[in-house]
């Protein structure tokens, strides 16, 4: 196992600028020392409440501030969610992530129902994950008691670039929710989006912030922007694929034990580039034809790719069982 050395911003900057093949080589060695390199965590996402969100996140199809075409949906029924979770389990997923287009969690019937969903999913033997917006410590504790394994709450980009992307909430509010999740003893899933129009120094700053969290996130989702029509980012230039690989390699080097999760944007990424990302340390993907509101590769394509590479799906709760 690799010891974690926290790095300064200057050190992360120097690391980021190393030759790409050196980075991939080092990331790959660190990955192999800490994980089974021929194993992939398969996860399924479900949007349990879609659209109508009051936050103004510039990339998001679900924001009321944007004009994306979207079928809004009220909070799903618990049984329907559990039916989807069963299907996800049958198709090989071991983590089930429920997303709601809420700016924050409010106590009441809707939250009670989400707690029931979490209990049902975790009783099925799946790792239950939620992403519901901002959260108090008491709400995090209720989710923990219901059996929640992880809470997804992204920083999205650097502190410096943040207000070019979102103005209705602050970086510090995001960090506060993450703190509440940690206090409740829930694993943190926290990452960002590449291709928002940020500069290289913003990607470096985000990786620096994530790797200096205490504890380091259990999971870091790396989203590639899915440009959604009707959002201010619909015409964003596509990020160079080697920049994406570079970020994955740096994430793996800085956070040896973390699950590095390839999230949005895989549909537009070649299988060769994904294989390079796996070599550089990515070890979790979302499967199923839909993310929350945007398309994802078909299940057969993903399982086909893993089979070609000789990669096996990872068992649920592997860390707990090893401890
Ligand atoms: N409302 C909650 C929140 O913002 O925390 C949870 C749902 S939100 C859709 C989950 C994450 O998906 C966002 O934090 C963002 O990183 C990612 N995301 C949303 N739209 C995206 C897009 N078009 N492309 C890439 N990532 C996106
Ligand atoms: C994360 O970082 N990526 C996932 C998950 N956490 C919830 C969501 C990606 C959403 C992509 C856009 C959409 O489908 O609406
Ligand atoms: Fe709302 Fe989350 Fe979309 Fe932001 S990313 S608009 S908070 S659903």
XYZ file of C-alpha atoms and ligand atoms in Angstrom:
373
model
C 0.000 0.000 0.000
C 1.209 3.480 -0.840
C 1.585 6.086 1.862
C -0.318 9.332 1.155
C 1.854 12.474 1.005
C -0.244 15.654 0.775
C 1.133 17.942 -1.921
C 1.247 21.724 -2.167
C -0.289 23.509 -5.147
C 3.202 24.027 -6.602
C 3.946 20.316 -6.274
C 0.650 19.334 -7.928
C 1.398 21.826 -10.725
C 4.831 20.293 -11.303
C 3.340 16.794 -11.255
C 0.639 17.778 -13.757
C 3.268 19.063 -16.190
C 5.346 15.903 -16.308
C 5.476 14.002 -19.624
C 2.198 12.155 -20.131
C 3.719 8.698 -20.504
C 5.718 9.149 -17.284
C 2.493 10.125 -15.504
C 0.613 7.124 -16.868
C 3.469 4.836 -15.865
C 3.597 6.157 -12.308
C -0.188 6.182 -11.968
C -0.333 2.613 -13.216
C 2.272 1.444 -10.676
C 0.437 3.176 -7.821
C -2.847 1.729 -9.045
C -1.428 -1.810 -9.046
C 0.038 -1.399 -5.565
C -3.358 -0.423 -4.161
C -6.023 -2.120 -6.289
C -6.625 -5.132 -8.476
C -5.860 -3.552 -11.862
C -8.101 -6.056 -13.668
C -11.178 -5.149 -11.682
C -13.832 -2.492 -12.349
C -16.592 -1.234 -10.066
C -19.842 -1.238 -12.047
C -22.404 1.335 -10.918
C -25.871 2.328 -12.065
C -27.411 5.776 -11.830
C -31.073 6.610 -11.517
C -32.665 10.038 -11.565
C -35.299 9.729 -8.845
C -36.487 13.334 -9.258
C -35.821 15.041 -12.568
C -35.620 18.716 -13.507
C -36.990 21.945 -12.076
C -33.889 22.721 -9.998
C -33.485 26.288 -8.731
C -29.657 26.299 -8.875
C -28.075 27.862 -11.962
C -25.319 25.333 -12.766
C -24.300 26.311 -16.311
C -23.807 22.744 -17.544
C -27.006 21.206 -16.231
C -30.081 20.093 -18.173
C -32.105 20.176 -14.953
C -31.666 23.825 -13.973
C -34.694 26.105 -14.239
C -32.269 28.821 -15.368
C -31.422 26.861 -18.538
C -33.606 26.064 -21.547
C -32.824 22.414 -22.093
C -35.596 20.193 -23.381
C -36.410 17.832 -20.565
C -39.322 15.794 -19.229
C -39.604 16.890 -15.617
C -40.606 14.170 -13.157
C -41.775 14.319 -9.542
C -40.081 12.111 -6.934
C -40.369 8.459 -7.968
C -42.235 5.899 -5.866
C -40.072 3.724 -3.622
C -41.210 0.460 -5.250
C -40.348 1.729 -8.729
C -36.875 2.739 -7.566
C -36.316 -0.641 -5.932
C -37.435 -2.378 -9.118
C -34.742 -0.415 -11.014
C -32.184 -1.312 -8.350
C -33.042 -5.007 -8.724
C -32.535 -4.741 -12.485
C -29.210 -2.972 -11.963
C -28.090 -5.738 -9.623
C -29.173 -8.430 -12.092
C -27.179 -6.763 -14.831
C -24.028 -6.812 -12.683
C -23.905 -3.446 -10.891
C -22.787 -3.398 -7.265
C -23.389 0.281 -6.516
C -26.677 2.056 -7.126
C -26.691 5.856 -7.132
C -29.904 7.862 -6.808
C -29.838 11.469 -7.997
C -32.375 14.206 -7.304
C -32.465 17.650 -8.900
C -32.718 19.358 -5.545
C -30.578 22.308 -4.477
C -30.758 20.987 -0.912
C -32.563 18.339 1.116
C -35.642 19.528 3.012
C -37.026 17.496 5.902
C -40.443 16.031 5.198
C -42.242 13.283 3.289
C -39.967 13.392 0.242
C -36.830 12.924 2.344
C -38.550 10.159 4.364
C -39.202 8.391 1.080
C -35.576 8.730 -0.038
C -34.495 7.164 3.286
C -36.830 4.217 2.543
C -35.255 3.884 -0.908
C -31.759 3.848 0.613
C -32.793 1.156 3.087
C -34.329 -0.965 0.332
C -31.276 -0.658 -1.907
C -28.840 -1.468 0.868
C -30.986 -4.428 2.050
C -30.567 -5.817 -1.473
C -26.812 -6.073 -0.876
C -26.006 -3.141 -3.134
C -23.839 -0.214 -2.080
C -26.342 2.650 -1.867
C -25.271 6.129 -2.984
C -27.251 9.373 -3.228
C -26.754 12.813 -4.667
C -29.458 15.143 -3.388
C -27.779 18.549 -3.139
C -26.841 20.257 0.119
C -27.400 18.415 3.362
C -27.259 19.071 7.129
C -25.376 16.815 9.531
C -28.666 15.496 10.989
C -29.930 14.600 7.500
C -26.634 12.871 6.708
C -26.977 10.837 9.911
C -30.487 9.722 8.896
C -29.146 8.547 5.540
C -26.328 6.715 7.286
C -28.835 4.968 9.578
C -30.863 3.968 6.510
C -27.749 2.222 5.142
C -26.188 4.801 2.804
C -22.633 3.876 1.738
C -21.660 7.038 -0.129
C -22.866 10.557 -0.848
C -21.983 12.264 -4.131
C -21.414 15.993 -3.922
C -19.069 17.497 -6.507
C -16.901 20.584 -6.316
C -17.121 20.601 -10.132
C -14.129 22.920 -10.742
C -11.601 25.156 -8.994
C -12.610 27.711 -6.369
C -11.267 30.398 -8.735
C -13.453 29.364 -11.732
C -16.513 28.311 -9.719
C -18.533 31.542 -10.090
C -18.244 31.352 -13.890
C -20.207 28.091 -13.678
C -22.606 28.540 -10.741
C -23.676 31.697 -8.935
C -26.527 30.491 -6.702
C -24.337 28.638 -4.205
C -20.767 28.931 -3.019
C -17.727 26.667 -2.942
C -17.792 26.879 0.842
C -21.401 25.654 0.972
C -20.317 22.609 -1.055
C -17.447 21.958 1.359
C -19.822 22.306 4.318
C -22.081 19.524 3.023
C -19.043 17.317 2.442
C -18.017 17.970 6.045
C -21.509 16.915 7.220
C -21.256 13.704 5.207
C -17.867 12.910 6.775
C -19.216 13.610 10.293
C -22.034 11.109 9.694
C -19.507 8.419 8.756
C -20.614 8.186 5.107
C -18.043 7.791 2.308
C -17.551 10.919 0.237
C -17.839 10.767 -3.548
C -16.562 14.124 -4.778
C -15.133 15.149 -8.114
C -15.606 17.502 -10.999
C -16.318 18.191 -14.634
C -13.665 18.739 -17.298
C -14.412 20.849 -20.355
C -16.411 23.623 -18.672
C -14.143 26.201 -20.312
C -11.739 26.117 -17.369
C -7.988 26.609 -17.725
C -5.327 24.047 -16.984
C -4.646 25.804 -13.665
C -8.287 25.252 -12.661
C -7.981 21.510 -13.237
C -4.773 21.529 -11.188
C -6.420 23.521 -8.398
C -9.407 21.119 -8.298
C -7.102 18.076 -8.085
C -5.124 19.831 -5.339
C -8.295 20.581 -3.334
C -9.699 17.058 -3.720
C -6.466 15.362 -2.709
C -6.044 17.604 0.331
C -9.424 16.689 1.775
C -9.246 14.834 5.046
C -10.033 11.996 4.589
C -9.405 11.826 0.859
C -12.660 11.045 -1.008
C -13.493 7.350 -1.248
C -14.548 8.061 -4.826
C -13.662 10.811 -7.315
C -15.978 11.055 -10.319
C -14.315 12.542 -13.382
C -17.052 13.905 -15.621
C -16.347 15.080 -19.152
C -18.865 17.815 -19.985
C -21.859 16.510 -21.927
C -22.823 19.691 -23.772
C -26.584 19.988 -23.393
C -28.582 22.048 -25.892
C -30.244 25.009 -24.200
C -27.471 25.467 -21.614
C -24.805 28.212 -21.768
C -22.222 25.464 -22.375
C -23.868 23.825 -25.375
C -21.139 25.067 -27.752
C -18.141 24.541 -25.486
C -15.001 23.313 -27.227
C -14.283 19.659 -26.486
C -11.435 19.055 -24.086
C -8.459 17.249 -25.624
C -8.617 13.586 -24.687
C -4.990 13.516 -23.460
C -5.876 16.281 -21.001
C -8.622 13.978 -19.660
C -6.135 11.092 -19.339
C -3.630 13.430 -17.660
C -6.202 14.407 -15.016
C -7.052 10.756 -14.373
C -3.371 9.840 -13.957
C -2.753 12.781 -11.597
C -5.871 11.893 -9.578
C -4.628 8.318 -9.191
C -1.106 9.437 -8.151
C -2.459 11.940 -5.605
C -5.198 9.647 -4.268
C -3.840 6.088 -4.336
C -6.737 4.405 -2.531
C -9.639 6.333 -4.052
C -11.986 4.848 -6.630
C -11.416 6.985 -9.744
C -14.767 6.966 -11.493
C -15.271 7.698 -15.199
C -18.655 9.423 -15.133
C -20.367 11.630 -17.722
C -19.075 11.839 -21.274
C -17.918 8.260 -21.970
C -20.276 7.878 -24.940
C -18.054 10.220 -26.948
C -14.778 8.659 -25.803
C -13.165 5.885 -27.869
C -12.567 2.465 -26.360
C -8.812 2.974 -26.832
C -8.893 6.175 -24.770
C -10.981 4.457 -22.092
C -8.461 1.601 -21.962
C -5.686 4.170 -21.479
C -7.749 5.728 -18.666
C -8.041 2.292 -17.014
C -4.267 1.886 -17.351
C -3.849 5.309 -15.713
C -5.909 4.174 -12.723
C -9.608 4.651 -13.456
C -11.443 1.750 -11.806
C -15.166 2.529 -11.750
C -17.755 3.281 -14.431
C -21.477 3.940 -14.677
C -23.221 1.402 -16.861
C -26.668 1.474 -18.386
C -27.897 3.462 -21.351
C -28.703 6.613 -19.349
C -26.829 8.663 -16.761
C -29.319 11.031 -15.119
C -30.741 12.747 -18.198
C -28.100 12.151 -20.887
C -27.121 8.971 -22.765
C -24.350 6.596 -21.713
C -22.802 3.617 -23.585
C -25.030 0.545 -23.904
C -24.453 -2.174 -21.339
C -23.306 -4.651 -24.015
C -20.666 -2.222 -25.292
C -19.256 -1.770 -21.777
C -19.241 -5.444 -20.862
C -17.751 -6.174 -24.311
C -14.931 -3.714 -23.689
C -14.189 -5.156 -20.252
C -14.170 -8.689 -21.681
C -11.771 -7.646 -24.459
C -9.443 -6.192 -21.818
C -9.849 -9.121 -19.407
C -11.291 -6.882 -16.676
C -13.764 -8.353 -14.150
C -16.529 -6.541 -12.244
C -15.648 -5.824 -8.586
C -17.623 -7.360 -5.695
C -19.743 -5.025 -3.494
C -18.415 -3.808 -0.106
C -14.947 -5.091 -0.995
C -13.104 -2.673 1.332
C -15.283 -3.517 4.355
C -14.817 -7.225 3.753
C -11.043 -6.853 3.510
C -10.847 -4.795 6.747
N -28.429 18.297 -7.578
C -27.372 17.549 -7.022
C -26.059 18.282 -7.036
O -25.851 19.154 -7.878
O -25.210 17.954 -6.199
C -27.194 16.187 -7.622
C -27.352 15.917 -9.108
S -26.137 16.646 -10.158
C -26.874 16.425 -11.738
C -24.735 15.571 -10.074
C -23.488 15.976 -10.824
O -23.593 15.651 -12.194
C -23.098 17.441 -10.848
O -22.444 17.816 -9.679
C -22.168 17.522 -12.038
O -20.833 17.356 -11.617
C -22.614 16.356 -12.922
N -23.209 16.826 -14.183
C -24.434 17.375 -14.330
N -24.665 17.706 -15.614
C -23.556 17.370 -16.310
C -23.177 17.484 -17.688
N -23.979 18.022 -18.596
N -21.960 17.028 -18.050
C -21.141 16.478 -17.121
N -21.443 16.365 -15.813
C -22.618 16.809 -15.403
C -21.303 12.460 -11.029
O -20.279 13.082 -10.735
N -21.682 12.164 -12.257
C -22.941 11.490 -12.262
C -23.196 11.258 -10.751
N -22.150 11.991 -10.152
C -24.482 11.592 -10.157
C -23.989 12.302 -12.954
C -23.619 12.647 -14.355
C -24.763 13.396 -14.935
C -24.530 13.745 -16.349
C -25.585 14.584 -16.918
C -26.949 13.967 -16.960
O -27.110 12.792 -17.322
O -27.903 14.714 -16.671
Fe -29.548 21.394 -9.714
Fe -27.606 19.601 -9.329
Fe -28.286 20.372 -11.838
Fe -27.027 22.079 -10.243
S -26.216 20.115 -10.989
S -28.846 22.550 -11.503
S -27.876 21.545 -8.247
S -29.561 19.260 -10.402
